[in-house]
JSON list of C-alpha atoms in Angstrom, two decimals:
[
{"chain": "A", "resi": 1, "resn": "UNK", "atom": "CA", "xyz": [-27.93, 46.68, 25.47]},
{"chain": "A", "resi": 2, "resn": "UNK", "atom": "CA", "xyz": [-27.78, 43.89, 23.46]},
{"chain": "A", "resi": 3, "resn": "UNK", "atom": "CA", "xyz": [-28.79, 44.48, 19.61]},
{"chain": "A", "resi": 4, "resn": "UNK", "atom": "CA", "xyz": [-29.51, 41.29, 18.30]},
{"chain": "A", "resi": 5, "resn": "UNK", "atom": "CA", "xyz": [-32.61, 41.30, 21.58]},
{"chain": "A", "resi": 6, "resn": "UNK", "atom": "CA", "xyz": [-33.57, 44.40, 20.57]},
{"chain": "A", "resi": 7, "resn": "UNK", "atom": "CA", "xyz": [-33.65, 43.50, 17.14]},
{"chain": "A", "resi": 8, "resn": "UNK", "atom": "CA", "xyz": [-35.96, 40.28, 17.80]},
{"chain": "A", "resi": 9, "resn": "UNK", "atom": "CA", "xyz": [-38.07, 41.81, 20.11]},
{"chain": "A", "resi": 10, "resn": "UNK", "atom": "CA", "xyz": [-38.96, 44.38, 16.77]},
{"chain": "A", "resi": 11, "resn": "UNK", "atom": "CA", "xyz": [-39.04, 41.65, 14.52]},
{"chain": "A", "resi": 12, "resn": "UNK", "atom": "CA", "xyz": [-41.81, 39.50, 17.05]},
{"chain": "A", "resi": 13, "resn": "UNK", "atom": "CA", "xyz": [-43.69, 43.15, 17.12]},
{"chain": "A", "resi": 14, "resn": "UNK", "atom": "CA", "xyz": [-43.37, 42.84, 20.79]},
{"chain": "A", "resi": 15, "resn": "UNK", "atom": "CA", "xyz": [-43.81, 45.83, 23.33]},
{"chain": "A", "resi": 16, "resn": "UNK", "atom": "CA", "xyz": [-41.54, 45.71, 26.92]},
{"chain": "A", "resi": 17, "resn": "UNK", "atom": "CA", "xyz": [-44.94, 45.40, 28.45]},
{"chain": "A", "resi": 18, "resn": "UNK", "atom": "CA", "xyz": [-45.40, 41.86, 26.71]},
{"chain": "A", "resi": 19, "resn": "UNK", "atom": "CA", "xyz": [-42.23, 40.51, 27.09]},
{"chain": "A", "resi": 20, "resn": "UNK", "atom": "CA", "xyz": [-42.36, 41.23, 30.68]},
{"chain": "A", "resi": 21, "resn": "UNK", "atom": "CA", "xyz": [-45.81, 39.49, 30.87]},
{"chain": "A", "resi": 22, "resn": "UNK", "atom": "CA", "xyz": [-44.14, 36.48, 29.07]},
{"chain": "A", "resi": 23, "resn": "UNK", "atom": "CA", "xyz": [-41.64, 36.27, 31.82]},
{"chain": "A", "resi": 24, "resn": "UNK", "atom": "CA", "xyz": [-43.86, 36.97, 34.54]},
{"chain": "A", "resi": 25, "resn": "UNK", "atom": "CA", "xyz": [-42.48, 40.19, 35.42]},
{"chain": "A", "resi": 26, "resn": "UNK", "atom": "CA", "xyz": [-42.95, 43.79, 35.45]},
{"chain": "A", "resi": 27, "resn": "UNK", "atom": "CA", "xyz": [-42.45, 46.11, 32.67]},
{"chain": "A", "resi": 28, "resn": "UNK", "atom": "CA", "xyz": [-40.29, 47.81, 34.81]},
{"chain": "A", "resi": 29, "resn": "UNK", "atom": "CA", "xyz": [-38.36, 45.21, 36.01]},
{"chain": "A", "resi": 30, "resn": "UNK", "atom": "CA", "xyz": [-37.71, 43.74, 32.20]},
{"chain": "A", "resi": 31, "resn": "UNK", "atom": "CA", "xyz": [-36.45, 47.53, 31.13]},
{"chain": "A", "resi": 32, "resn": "UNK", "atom": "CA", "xyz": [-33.68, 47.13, 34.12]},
{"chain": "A", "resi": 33, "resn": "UNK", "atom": "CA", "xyz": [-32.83, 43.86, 33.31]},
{"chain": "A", "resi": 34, "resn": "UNK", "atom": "CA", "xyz": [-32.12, 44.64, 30.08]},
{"chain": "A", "resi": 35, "resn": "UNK", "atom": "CA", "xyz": [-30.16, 47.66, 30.71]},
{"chain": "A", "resi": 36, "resn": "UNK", "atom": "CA", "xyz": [-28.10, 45.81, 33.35]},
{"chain": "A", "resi": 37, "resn": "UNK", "atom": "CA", "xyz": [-28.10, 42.35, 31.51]},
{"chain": "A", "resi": 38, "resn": "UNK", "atom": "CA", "xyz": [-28.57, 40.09, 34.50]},
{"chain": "A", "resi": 39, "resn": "UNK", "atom": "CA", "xyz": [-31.56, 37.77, 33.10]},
{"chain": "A", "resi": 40, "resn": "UNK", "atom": "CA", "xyz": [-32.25, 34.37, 35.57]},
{"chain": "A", "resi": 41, "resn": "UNK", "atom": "CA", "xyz": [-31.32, 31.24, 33.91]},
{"chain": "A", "resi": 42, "resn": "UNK", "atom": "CA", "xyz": [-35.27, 30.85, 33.57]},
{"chain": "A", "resi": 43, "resn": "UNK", "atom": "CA", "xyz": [-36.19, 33.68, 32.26]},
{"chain": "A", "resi": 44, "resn": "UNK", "atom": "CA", "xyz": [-33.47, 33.49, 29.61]},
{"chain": "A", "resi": 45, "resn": "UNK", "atom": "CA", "xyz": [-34.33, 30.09, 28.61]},
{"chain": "A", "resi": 46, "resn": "UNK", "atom": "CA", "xyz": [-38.08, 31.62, 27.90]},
{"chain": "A", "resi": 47, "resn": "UNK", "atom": "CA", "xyz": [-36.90, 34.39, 25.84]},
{"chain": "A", "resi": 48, "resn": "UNK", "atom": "CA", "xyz": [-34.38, 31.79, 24.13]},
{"chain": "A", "resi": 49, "resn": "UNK", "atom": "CA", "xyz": [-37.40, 29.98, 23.12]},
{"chain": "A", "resi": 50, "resn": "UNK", "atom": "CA", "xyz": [-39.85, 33.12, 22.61]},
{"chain": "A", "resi": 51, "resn": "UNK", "atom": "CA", "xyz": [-37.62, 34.53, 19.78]},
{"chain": "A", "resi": 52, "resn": "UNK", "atom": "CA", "xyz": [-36.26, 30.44, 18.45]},
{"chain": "A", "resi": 53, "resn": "UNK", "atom": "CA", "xyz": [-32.85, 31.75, 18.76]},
{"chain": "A", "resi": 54, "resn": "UNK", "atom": "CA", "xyz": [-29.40, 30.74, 20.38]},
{"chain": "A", "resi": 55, "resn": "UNK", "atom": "CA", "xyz": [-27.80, 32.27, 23.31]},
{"chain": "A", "resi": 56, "resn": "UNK", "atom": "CA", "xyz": [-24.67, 33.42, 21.72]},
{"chain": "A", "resi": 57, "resn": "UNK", "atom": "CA", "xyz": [-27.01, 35.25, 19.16]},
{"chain": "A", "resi": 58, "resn": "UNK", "atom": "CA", "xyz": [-29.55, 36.70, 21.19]},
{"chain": "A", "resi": 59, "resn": "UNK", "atom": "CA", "xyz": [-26.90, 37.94, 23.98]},
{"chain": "A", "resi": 60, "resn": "UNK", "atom": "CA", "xyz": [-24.32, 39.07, 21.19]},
{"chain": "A", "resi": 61, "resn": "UNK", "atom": "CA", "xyz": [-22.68, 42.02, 22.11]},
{"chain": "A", "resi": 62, "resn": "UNK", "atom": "CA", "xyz": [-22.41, 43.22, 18.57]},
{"chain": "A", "resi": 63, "resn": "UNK", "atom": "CA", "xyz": [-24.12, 42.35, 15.27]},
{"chain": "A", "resi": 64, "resn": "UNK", "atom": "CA", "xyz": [-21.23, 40.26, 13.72]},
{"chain": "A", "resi": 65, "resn": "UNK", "atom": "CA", "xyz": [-23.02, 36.58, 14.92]},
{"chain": "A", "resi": 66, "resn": "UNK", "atom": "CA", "xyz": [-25.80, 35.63, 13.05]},
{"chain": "A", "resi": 67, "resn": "UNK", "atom": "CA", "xyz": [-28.47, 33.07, 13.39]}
]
């Protein structure tokens, strides 16, 4: 997974359940995606803007990129 999204989603207080809702999906269905990381172009230009940060950030596959 990636940390930094995991790390935002804490920081916003948000459960799977409402980030799924946000992207007009299921809760199940945002748990996969996350596990497999394939997000649509629109759906990660929503969470982009949901958690005001940049893609290389958000989709980090460590913690050494910041903000």
């Amino acid at each position: 997974m990636f940390r930094n999204f995991e790390a935002e989603q804490k920081r916003f207080g948000l459960t799977n359940s409402e980030v799924a809702d946000r992207l007009g999906i299921s809760r199940a269905t945002y748990e996969s995606k996350k596990k497999t990381r394939k997000f649509t172009k629109s759906e990660i230009v929503t969470l982009l803007s949901m958690f005001n940060c940049k893609f290389e950030y958000l989709f980090a596959m460590n913690n050494i990129q910041s903000a």
